[in-house]
C-alpha cells in the first residue's frame, strides 16, 4: 500500500497536480480545475524578490515539489510544496495554501516557509498583489498573495431589450400605410389605367381632407378676423350713401 501511494503521489507531482488533504472539499477542487490559470505559472516582481507562483504546478520545473519559488538576490527559496496543499473556501474568496517550504534559519522559530494565495473575483488575472512577505523590514513568516479570478465573478444576466408599445404601434402604422399606398397605386395604375397623381388611392378624399385641415388651422389660428362692428355695416360694393352725421351719431 505504501508503494502504491508513493507512485500515485509521484505521478501527480510530475503531472503538476496538487495533493490535497483528505478533508478538503472535492467539489472545491473540481471548481479550481476549471479555471484558466489552473496548471499555469504566475510571476510577480517586487523591489526585493521575484516570485514564481504555480497554480498546482511546479514553476519551470525548477523543483518537482516546489509550488511557489522565491528568488532573492542570489538565493532561491521554496515557499511551499505541491504535496502539502490546503484548500479553503470563504464567503467571497478561495484560499490555497502551500506548506512545508524551505526552513527559516534563525528566524520565525526555524519553521518552514508557507505561501497562501487568496483567489477573489476580478477580471485582471495578471495583477498579483503581494499582501505579506518576509523582508528585512517586514518579517512576516507567511507569504500571502492575492490573485483575481474572472470565473469567480457572478454571472450578471443580460436584460433582453424589447421594443416598447409605442414603437410597435408606429411600425404597424407604417406597414399598413405602405401596404395601402403601394397596393392602391398598383390597383389604380393597372385596373383603372390612371396616370400621374390620379394613381394615388382615394386622391379626391385626401385632397378634400387637406382643404378641411387647412380651413381648420386658418379658423383656429386667425389673429385679427375681418368682422364688422355692432351697428355698423360696410358695403364696399356700392357707393357710401350715408352722411357724416349718420356716421358720427351713436
XYZ file of N, CA and C in Angstrom:
750
model
N 0.822 -1.207 0.000
C 0.000 0.000 0.000
C 0.859 1.261 0.000
N 1.913 1.266 0.767
C 2.785 2.446 0.820
C 3.435 2.694 -0.539
N 3.796 1.603 -1.243
C 4.427 1.756 -2.552
C 3.435 2.335 -3.556
N 2.190 1.848 -3.506
C 1.155 2.345 -4.422
C 0.871 3.820 -4.163
N 0.763 4.186 -2.865
C 0.511 5.592 -2.520
C 1.651 6.475 -2.992
N 2.892 5.975 -2.862
C 4.049 6.762 -3.310
C 4.016 6.958 -4.819
N 3.667 5.909 -5.555
C 3.617 6.018 -7.012
C 2.538 7.000 -7.460
N 1.367 6.935 -6.794
C 0.289 7.871 -7.144
C 0.701 9.306 -6.873
N 1.337 9.515 -5.719
C 1.794 10.862 -5.367
C 2.841 11.366 -6.328
N 3.769 10.486 -6.700
C 4.838 10.886 -7.609
C 4.279 11.249 -8.986
N 3.351 10.441 -9.490
C 2.755 10.728 -10.798
C 1.970 12.039 -10.777
N 1.290 12.293 -9.678
C 0.529 13.538 -9.560
C 1.451 14.744 -9.571
N 2.596 14.630 -8.906
C 3.525 15.748 -8.869
C 4.162 15.981 -10.233
N 4.478 14.888 -10.938
C 5.076 15.033 -12.258
C 4.098 15.710 -13.207
N 2.815 15.383 -13.097
C 1.795 15.977 -13.951
C 1.386 17.368 -13.492
N 1.909 17.826 -12.354
C 1.634 19.170 -11.897
C 0.358 19.315 -11.120
N -0.128 18.285 -10.480
C -1.347 18.385 -9.700
C -1.023 18.546 -8.223
N -1.925 19.256 -7.529
C -1.780 19.406 -6.085
C -2.216 18.115 -5.384
N -1.584 17.836 -4.278
C -2.011 16.740 -3.411
C -2.752 17.375 -2.246
N -4.071 17.338 -2.317
C -4.875 17.991 -1.295
C -5.037 17.083 -0.086
N -5.366 17.694 1.006
C -5.634 16.934 2.216
C -6.973 16.216 2.099
N -7.111 15.163 2.841
C -8.301 14.316 2.708
C -9.584 15.042 3.097
N -9.468 16.043 3.968
C -10.676 16.749 4.406
C -11.036 17.927 3.510
N -10.255 18.187 2.453
C -10.578 19.266 1.524
C -11.738 18.843 0.627
N -12.590 19.806 0.301
C -13.795 19.531 -0.474
C -13.437 19.102 -1.895
N -14.009 17.986 -2.308
C -13.797 17.515 -3.681
C -14.483 18.458 -4.675
N -15.625 19.012 -4.295
C -16.326 19.957 -5.170
C -15.480 21.197 -5.390
N -14.818 21.671 -4.342
C -13.976 22.853 -4.449
C -12.752 22.573 -5.309
N -12.219 21.385 -5.192
C -11.083 21.007 -6.030
C -11.475 20.998 -7.513
N -12.633 20.454 -7.810
C -13.098 20.423 -9.200
C -13.369 21.834 -9.718
N -13.767 22.740 -8.817
C -14.058 24.116 -9.234
C -12.806 24.825 -9.716
N -11.708 24.718 -8.960
C -10.493 25.432 -9.359
C -9.843 24.786 -10.579
N -10.118 23.520 -10.825
C -9.541 22.868 -12.007
C -10.148 23.384 -13.301
N -11.290 24.064 -13.209
C -11.934 24.631 -14.392
C -11.414 26.026 -14.728
N -10.590 26.595 -13.846
C -10.059 27.927 -14.096
C -9.008 27.891 -15.198
N -8.881 28.998 -15.928
C -7.884 29.071 -16.990
C -6.458 29.122 -16.439
N -6.289 29.625 -15.226
C -4.938 29.725 -14.679
C -4.497 28.426 -14.011
N -5.393 27.431 -13.935
C -5.020 26.161 -13.305
C -3.933 25.488 -14.141
N -2.925 24.926 -13.438
C -1.755 24.320 -14.082
C -0.973 25.346 -14.897
N -0.944 26.586 -14.396
C -0.149 27.640 -15.015
C 0.702 28.320 -13.957
N 1.690 29.061 -14.443
C 2.619 29.754 -13.555
C 2.426 31.256 -13.681
N 2.344 31.937 -12.540
C 2.231 33.391 -12.492
C 3.528 33.958 -11.922
N 3.950 35.108 -12.434
C 5.200 35.736 -11.991
C 4.908 37.119 -11.444
N 5.534 37.401 -10.316
C 5.372 38.730 -9.686
C 6.739 39.231 -9.252
N 7.104 40.427 -9.736
C 8.373 41.059 -9.378
C 8.132 42.158 -8.356
N 8.927 42.162 -7.306
C 8.896 43.241 -6.328
C 10.281 43.884 -6.279
N 10.420 44.858 -5.402
C 11.708 45.557 -5.295
C 12.804 44.669 -4.731
N 12.428 43.581 -4.047
C 13.434 42.728 -3.405
C 13.466 41.300 -3.952
N 12.360 40.830 -4.560
C 12.290 39.423 -4.935
C 11.532 39.229 -6.244
N 11.714 38.036 -6.792
C 10.931 37.556 -7.934
C 10.199 36.300 -7.471
N 8.876 36.321 -7.613
C 8.068 35.183 -7.187
C 7.510 34.471 -8.415
N 7.665 33.176 -8.421
C 7.063 32.324 -9.435
C 6.025 31.446 -8.723
N 4.771 31.691 -9.044
C 3.660 31.063 -8.325
C 2.999 30.049 -9.251
N 3.087 28.804 -8.897
C 2.450 27.766 -9.678
C 1.076 27.434 -9.110
N 0.069 27.424 -9.978
C -1.272 27.029 -9.552
C -1.393 25.534 -9.807
N -1.028 24.763 -8.758
C -0.951 23.298 -8.839
C 0.003 22.883 -9.951
N 1.142 23.573 -10.001
C 2.167 23.283 -10.995
C 3.514 23.733 -10.448
N 4.542 22.936 -10.709
C 5.892 23.322 -10.311
C 6.415 24.359 -11.305
N 6.723 25.584 -10.874
C 7.151 26.635 -11.804
C 8.433 26.251 -12.527
N 8.365 26.210 -13.854
C 9.529 25.957 -14.711
C 10.264 24.670 -14.347
N 9.557 23.783 -13.644
C 10.156 22.502 -13.233
C 11.455 22.696 -12.456
N 11.573 23.848 -11.776
C 12.785 24.105 -11.009
C 12.911 23.133 -9.838
N 11.817 22.803 -9.257
C 11.788 21.843 -8.151
C 10.521 21.019 -8.330
N 10.658 19.721 -8.385
C 9.495 18.884 -8.671
C 8.436 18.988 -7.590
N 8.833 19.386 -6.393
C 7.882 19.534 -5.297
C 7.482 20.991 -5.068
N 8.308 21.922 -5.513
C 8.066 23.323 -5.192
C 6.881 23.894 -5.967
N 5.994 24.599 -5.250
C 4.833 25.226 -5.877
C 5.030 26.723 -6.038
N 5.694 27.358 -5.067
C 5.979 28.796 -5.128
C 7.475 28.972 -4.889
N 8.131 29.645 -5.823
C 9.574 29.841 -5.755
C 9.857 31.322 -5.569
N 10.751 31.630 -4.623
C 11.199 32.999 -4.391
C 12.676 33.106 -4.737
N 12.991 34.089 -5.572
C 14.384 34.374 -5.895
C 14.731 35.736 -5.328
N 15.623 35.710 -4.358
C 16.016 36.933 -3.642
C 17.519 37.055 -3.687
N 18.010 38.086 -4.383
C 19.446 38.246 -4.619
C 19.970 36.982 -5.310
N 20.872 36.276 -4.678
C 21.412 35.049 -5.260
C 20.842 33.808 -4.596
N 19.811 33.972 -3.819
C 19.233 32.849 -3.078
C 17.880 32.472 -3.677
N 17.560 31.187 -3.619
C 16.287 30.666 -4.095
C 15.635 29.878 -2.970
N 14.395 30.191 -2.688
C 13.668 29.524 -1.600
C 12.381 28.923 -2.155
N 12.043 27.780 -1.618
C 10.753 27.159 -1.907
C 9.781 27.588 -0.813
N 8.697 28.245 -1.207
C 7.747 28.764 -0.214
C 6.625 27.785 0.098
N 6.549 26.710 -0.605
C 5.512 25.716 -0.349
C 5.605 24.603 -1.379
N 5.036 23.461 -1.045
C 5.158 22.296 -1.924
C 3.792 21.787 -2.365
N 3.798 21.135 -3.527
C 2.559 20.631 -4.095
C 1.955 19.508 -3.264
N 2.798 18.758 -2.581
C 2.280 17.632 -1.796
C 1.858 18.030 -0.386
N 1.885 19.340 -0.103
C 1.421 19.851 1.191
C 0.479 21.023 0.909
N -0.713 20.692 0.432
C -1.644 21.716 -0.047
C -2.929 21.687 0.758
N -3.422 22.882 1.056
C -4.691 23.014 1.774
C -5.585 23.980 1.012
N -6.882 23.642 0.930
C -7.832 24.439 0.150
C -9.037 24.763 1.010
N -9.352 26.069 1.115
C -10.455 26.536 1.962
C -11.278 27.543 1.159
N -12.599 27.492 1.347
C -13.483 28.436 0.666
C -14.153 29.339 1.686
N -14.136 30.662 1.395
C -14.801 31.632 2.256
C -16.038 32.199 1.588
N -16.547 33.276 2.159
C -17.768 33.890 1.629
C -17.551 34.438 0.231
N -16.424 35.095 -0.003
C -16.147 35.683 -1.320
C -14.702 35.447 -1.751
N -14.108 34.364 -1.301
C -12.733 34.052 -1.675
C -12.504 32.544 -1.562
N -11.414 32.113 -2.184
C -10.908 30.746 -2.040
C -9.440 30.860 -1.669
N -9.030 30.126 -0.655
C -7.670 30.218 -0.144
C -6.933 28.915 -0.421
N -5.838 29.032 -1.173
C -4.965 27.897 -1.471
C -3.654 28.112 -0.738
N -3.258 27.171 0.081
C -2.056 27.314 0.902
C -1.102 26.152 0.634
N 0.147 26.501 0.393
C 1.221 25.511 0.234
C 2.064 25.531 1.510
N 2.307 24.380 2.052
C 3.100 24.267 3.280
C 4.441 23.587 3.000
N 5.253 23.508 4.088
C 6.499 22.726 4.103
C 7.508 23.230 3.075
N 7.698 24.568 3.053
C 8.722 25.135 2.181
C 10.088 25.091 2.838
N 11.004 25.892 2.304
C 12.361 25.954 2.853
C 12.312 26.470 4.290
N 13.092 25.827 5.150
C 13.077 26.189 6.570
C 13.852 27.488 6.794
N 13.307 28.327 7.676
C 14.000 29.548 8.071
C 15.237 29.190 8.891
N 16.211 30.085 8.846
C 17.420 29.900 9.630
C 17.536 31.047 10.627
N 17.362 30.707 11.880
C 17.444 31.685 12.970
C 16.378 32.774 12.848
N 15.281 32.442 12.220
C 14.152 33.364 12.078
C 12.868 32.553 12.156
N 11.790 33.240 12.575
C 10.461 32.613 12.605
C 10.505 31.258 13.316
N 11.272 31.184 14.366
C 11.381 29.968 15.193
C 11.832 28.757 14.370
N 12.602 29.035 13.316
C 13.126 27.986 12.438
C 12.022 27.132 11.809
N 10.837 27.715 11.631
C 9.751 26.985 10.980
C 9.956 26.959 9.467
N 9.180 26.121 8.806
C 9.243 26.071 7.346
C 8.403 27.193 6.756
N 8.793 27.618 5.571
C 8.053 28.668 4.880
C 6.739 28.108 4.335
N 5.762 29.007 4.205
C 4.473 28.642 3.606
C 3.954 29.831 2.809
N 3.136 29.539 1.823
C 2.585 30.585 0.961
C 1.090 30.366 0.799
N 0.325 31.441 0.963
C -1.127 31.394 0.813
C -1.532 32.289 -0.351
N -2.482 31.818 -1.129
C -2.957 32.564 -2.289
C -4.451 32.774 -2.131
N -4.855 34.039 -2.031
C -6.269 34.392 -1.985
C -6.766 34.580 -3.427
N -7.756 33.805 -3.809
C -8.402 33.975 -5.100
C -9.699 34.745 -4.881
N -9.828 35.864 -5.563
C -11.014 36.712 -5.413
C -11.588 37.012 -6.800
N -12.788 37.563 -6.805
C -13.426 37.950 -8.065
C -12.694 39.133 -8.669
N -12.397 39.060 -9.965
C -11.723 40.146 -10.665
C -11.437 39.746 -12.090
N -11.249 40.729 -12.942
C -11.028 40.463 -14.359
C -9.557 40.477 -14.749
N -8.702 41.072 -13.917
C -7.280 41.184 -14.249
C -6.512 40.082 -13.539
N -6.463 38.922 -14.172
C -5.803 37.781 -13.532
C -4.282 37.916 -13.540
N -3.738 38.854 -14.329
C -2.296 39.069 -14.339
C -1.845 39.974 -13.196
N -2.794 40.612 -12.529
C -2.461 41.527 -11.438
C -2.360 40.742 -10.134
N -1.150 40.445 -9.714
C -0.896 39.683 -8.484
C -0.444 40.659 -7.402
N -1.144 40.650 -6.296
C -0.824 41.549 -5.185
C -0.134 40.769 -4.083
N 0.992 41.291 -3.634
C 1.716 40.687 -2.508
C 1.202 41.344 -1.229
N 0.466 40.577 -0.439
C -0.105 41.120 0.793
C 0.869 41.021 1.954
N 1.604 39.927 2.020
C 2.589 39.732 3.084
C 3.799 39.015 2.509
N 4.991 39.402 2.992
C 6.219 38.722 2.608
C 7.265 38.937 3.703
N 8.263 38.080 3.681
C 9.318 38.165 4.695
C 10.472 38.977 4.123
N 10.678 40.172 4.680
C 11.784 41.034 4.267
C 12.522 41.507 5.512
N 13.536 42.295 5.283
C 14.308 42.816 6.423
C 13.501 43.818 7.237
N 12.521 44.474 6.595
C 11.704 45.459 7.301
C 10.327 44.923 7.672
N 9.915 43.855 7.041
C 8.579 43.288 7.284
C 8.739 41.781 7.467
N 8.953 41.380 8.687
C 9.328 39.992 8.956
C 8.112 39.100 9.183
N 7.282 38.985 8.165
C 6.202 38.012 8.216
C 6.767 36.639 7.899
N 6.280 35.648 8.609
C 6.763 34.295 8.373
C 5.988 33.594 7.265
N 4.814 34.103 6.936
C 3.989 33.504 5.902
C 3.890 34.473 4.732
N 3.929 33.953 3.529
C 3.789 34.764 2.320
C 2.335 34.681 1.858
N 1.760 35.849 1.571
C 0.350 35.900 1.179
C 0.233 36.681 -0.130
N -0.449 36.086 -1.102
C -0.664 36.711 -2.419
C -2.168 36.788 -2.691
N -2.517 37.692 -3.562
C -3.919 37.845 -3.980
C -3.983 37.820 -5.505
N -4.851 36.964 -6.017
C -4.984 36.781 -7.464
C -6.459 36.932 -7.829
N -6.712 37.680 -8.899
C -8.081 37.872 -9.373
C -8.457 36.764 -10.360
N -9.665 36.230 -10.165
C -10.151 35.124 -10.989
C -11.477 35.548 -11.640
N -11.530 35.667 -12.975
C -12.797 36.043 -13.624
C -13.898 35.015 -13.405
N -13.529 33.735 -13.306
C -14.541 32.694 -13.144
C -15.262 32.764 -11.806
N -14.696 33.492 -10.842
C -15.339 33.610 -9.538
C -16.388 34.712 -9.497
N -16.406 35.562 -10.507
C -17.367 36.662 -10.519
C -18.751 36.135 -10.884
N -19.792 36.596 -10.203
C -21.154 36.133 -10.521
C -21.553 36.551 -11.924
N -22.279 35.700 -12.565
C -22.745 35.971 -13.919
C -23.962 36.882 -13.839
N -23.845 38.047 -14.448
C -24.940 39.019 -14.442
C -25.828 38.736 -15.650
N -27.096 38.383 -15.423
C -27.976 38.102 -16.565
C -28.221 39.351 -17.383
N -28.103 39.221 -18.681
C -28.321 40.352 -19.567
C -29.809 40.532 -19.842
N -30.253 41.761 -19.676
C -31.658 42.059 -19.912
C -31.949 42.035 -21.414
N -32.998 41.331 -21.752
C -33.403 41.271 -23.145
C -34.099 42.577 -23.534
N -33.521 43.241 -24.499
C -34.079 44.514 -24.942
C -35.239 44.243 -25.901
N -36.389 44.764 -25.561
C -37.566 44.605 -26.407
C -38.127 45.980 -26.752
N -38.838 46.029 -27.852
C -39.409 47.300 -28.302
C -40.588 47.696 -27.422
N -40.734 48.972 -27.245
C -41.847 49.485 -26.457
C -43.143 49.399 -27.258
N -44.268 49.598 -26.556
C -45.563 49.564 -27.213
C -45.711 50.647 -28.265
N -45.144 51.835 -27.982
C -45.223 52.927 -28.944
C -44.474 52.617 -30.230
N -43.292 51.974 -30.093
C -42.521 51.627 -31.284
C -43.254 50.583 -32.129
N -43.860 49.605 -31.453
C -44.630 48.590 -32.185
C -45.811 49.230 -32.905
N -46.480 50.184 -32.240
C -47.621 50.871 -32.850
C -47.188 51.644 -34.102
N -46.070 52.373 -33.992
C -45.596 53.154 -35.137
C -45.202 52.255 -36.304
N -44.536 51.146 -35.996
C -44.142 50.218 -37.063
C -45.375 49.636 -37.742
N -46.399 49.304 -36.935
C -47.646 48.771 -37.514
C -48.305 49.787 -38.432
N -48.348 51.065 -37.974
C -48.957 52.115 -38.794
C -48.184 52.305 -40.098
N -46.848 52.305 -40.021
C -46.042 52.481 -41.222
C -46.236 51.334 -42.207
N -46.322 50.106 -41.673
C -46.524 48.945 -42.548
C -47.887 49.010 -43.242
N -48.931 49.366 -42.464
C -50.260 49.470 -43.060
C -50.326 50.590 -44.089
N -49.700 51.725 -43.783
C -49.709 52.847 -44.730
C -48.959 52.486 -46.004
N -47.821 51.784 -45.843
C -47.061 51.375 -47.027
C -47.858 50.396 -47.872
N -48.517 49.420 -47.227
C -49.331 48.461 -47.976
C -50.489 49.159 -48.684
N -51.100 50.128 -48.015
C -52.220 50.875 -48.609
C -51.774 51.661 -49.836
N -50.646 52.384 -49.705
C -50.182 53.212 -50.806
C -49.713 52.364 -51.990
N -48.901 51.328 -51.700
C -48.363 50.509 -52.798
C -49.487 49.724 -53.479
N -50.355 49.085 -52.650
C -51.462 48.332 -53.232
C -52.416 49.213 -54.004
N -52.764 50.382 -53.449
C -53.657 51.311 -54.138
C -53.043 51.854 -55.408
N -51.738 52.132 -55.379
C -51.054 52.629 -56.575
C -51.114 51.598 -57.698
N -50.818 50.342 -57.370
C -50.857 49.297 -58.393
C -52.283 49.087 -58.921
N -53.252 49.132 -58.013
C -54.645 48.932 -58.432
C -55.081 50.035 -59.394
N -54.805 51.312 -59.014
C -55.230 52.431 -59.844
C -54.497 52.437 -61.183
N -53.274 52.036 -61.206
C -52.498 52.068 -62.448
C -52.866 50.910 -63.379
N -53.006 49.694 -62.793
C -53.239 48.518 -63.631
C -54.716 48.363 -63.976
N -55.573 48.445 -62.960
C -57.005 48.214 -63.184
C -57.725 49.419 -63.781
N -57.381 50.624 -63.309
C -58.081 51.815 -63.765
C -57.341 52.567 -64.872
N -56.086 52.225 -65.098
C -55.310 52.918 -66.120
C -54.976 54.337 -65.764
N -54.930 54.663 -64.453
C -54.655 56.039 -64.021
C -53.186 56.375 -64.225
N -52.913 57.676 -64.404
C -51.548 58.159 -64.556
C -51.365 59.418 -63.708
N -50.133 59.715 -63.392
C -49.835 60.905 -62.609
C -50.370 60.811 -61.183
N -50.868 61.964 -60.660
C -51.360 61.993 -59.289
C -52.644 61.192 -59.130
N -53.293 60.888 -60.251
C -54.525 60.105 -60.160
C -54.264 58.669 -59.715
N -52.995 58.264 -59.738
C -52.663 56.917 -59.277
C -52.723 56.794 -57.761
N -52.741 57.916 -57.060
C -52.812 57.886 -55.593
C -54.185 57.381 -55.192
N -54.278 56.361 -54.371
C -55.593 55.833 -53.993
C -56.399 56.853 -53.204
N -57.708 56.970 -53.563
C -58.622 57.914 -52.906
C -58.073 59.328 -52.932
N -57.579 59.728 -54.103
C -56.913 61.029 -54.211
C -57.856 62.170 -53.858
N -59.116 62.141 -54.349
C -60.054 63.217 -54.068
C -60.357 63.325 -52.584
N -60.492 62.177 -51.919
C -60.774 62.213 -50.477
C -59.626 62.877 -49.715
N -58.387 62.536 -50.076
C -57.241 63.107 -49.371
C -57.101 64.597 -49.675
N -57.466 65.013 -50.890
C -57.376 66.427 -51.219
C -58.408 67.225 -50.425
N -59.653 66.692 -50.361
C -60.668 67.391 -49.555
C -60.270 67.420 -48.077
N -59.697 66.321 -47.629
C -59.252 66.300 -46.227
C -58.172 67.342 -45.983
N -57.299 67.543 -46.946
C -56.268 68.573 -46.811
C -56.856 69.961 -46.764
N -57.871 70.220 -47.619
C -58.524 71.531 -47.593
C -59.233 71.776 -46.264
N -59.893 70.734 -45.763
C -60.577 70.893 -44.472
C -59.578 71.159 -43.347
N -58.453 70.478 -43.386
C -57.434 70.714 -42.362
C -56.888 72.122 -42.452
N -56.707 72.629 -43.679
C -56.209 73.999 -43.848
C -57.222 75.013 -43.353
N -58.520 74.777 -43.647
C -59.555 75.690 -43.154
C -59.615 75.682 -41.629
N -59.474 74.485 -41.055
C -59.499 74.406 -39.591
C -58.345 75.151 -38.958
N -57.152 75.021 -39.524
C -56.000 75.760 -38.994
C -56.188 77.253 -39.167
N -56.739 77.671 -40.314
C -56.955 79.096 -40.546
C -57.966 79.657 -39.562
N -58.995 78.876 -39.255
C -60.021 79.338 -38.317
C -59.475 79.432 -36.897
N -58.650 78.448 -36.492
C -58.142 78.420 -35.109
C -57.016 79.415 -34.891
N -56.240 79.683 -35.912
C -55.031 80.485 -35.730
C -55.175 81.913 -36.223
N -56.354 82.311 -36.726
C -56.529 83.675 -37.221
C -56.497 84.655 -36.057
N -55.632 85.652 -36.140
C -55.457 86.600 -35.030
C -56.401 87.808 -35.134
N -56.570 88.388 -36.312
C -57.389 89.585 -36.496
C -58.472 89.301 -37.532
N -59.563 88.673 -37.151
C -60.631 88.370 -38.116
C -61.294 89.653 -38.618
N -61.622 89.686 -39.900
C -62.221 90.869 -40.527
C -63.736 90.815 -40.341
N -64.199 91.207 -39.152
C -65.641 91.202 -38.835
C -66.111 92.627 -38.580
N -67.328 92.904 -38.914
C -67.886 94.258 -38.729
C -68.283 94.475 -37.284
N -68.260 95.789 -36.888
C -68.649 96.130 -35.516
C -70.159 96.161 -35.393
N -70.642 96.051 -34.166
C -72.081 96.040 -33.924
C -72.694 97.399 -34.306
N -73.784 97.359 -35.105
C -74.449 98.592 -35.540
C -73.762 99.289 -36.688
N -72.764 98.672 -37.319
C -72.026 99.309 -38.393
C -71.885 98.298 -39.501
N -72.342 98.656 -40.691
C -72.261 97.753 -41.830
C -71.555 98.480 -42.959
N -70.573 97.876 -43.498
C -69.785 98.479 -44.573
C -69.975 97.650 -45.822
N -70.588 98.291 -46.812
C -70.775 97.626 -48.092
C -69.828 98.271 -49.078
N -68.766 97.566 -49.390
C -67.741 98.120 -50.260
C -68.086 97.973 -51.729
N -69.212 97.281 -52.034
C -69.550 97.059 -53.438
C -70.296 98.242 -54.059
N -70.907 99.137 -53.234
C -71.667 100.279 -53.765
C -71.213 101.577 -53.147
N -71.775 102.665 -53.575
C -71.377 103.975 -53.035
C -71.858 104.142 -51.608
N -71.125 104.968 -50.844
C -71.473 105.245 -49.460
C -72.517 106.356 -49.463
N -73.776 106.006 -49.138
C -74.897 106.953 -49.198
C -75.162 107.603 -47.852
N -74.342 107.294 -46.842
C -74.590 107.862 -45.511
C -73.918 109.226 -45.405
N -74.544 110.061 -44.615
C -73.967 111.367 -44.365
C -72.998 111.310 -43.197
N -72.263 112.388 -43.013
C -71.307 112.407 -41.900
C -72.027 112.338 -40.569
N -73.267 112.939 -40.505
C -73.966 112.892 -39.226
C -74.380 111.480 -38.890
N -74.711 110.689 -39.908
C -75.057 109.276 -39.619
C -73.875 108.493 -39.091
N -72.734 108.793 -39.611
C -71.550 108.058 -39.170
C -71.172 108.427 -37.763
N -71.298 109.772 -37.419
C -70.899 110.233 -36.095
C -71.946 109.987 -35.047
N -73.191 109.729 -35.422
C -74.240 109.511 -34.422
C -74.020 108.185 -33.726
N -74.380 108.143 -32.434
C -74.172 106.885 -31.688
C -75.102 105.798 -32.168
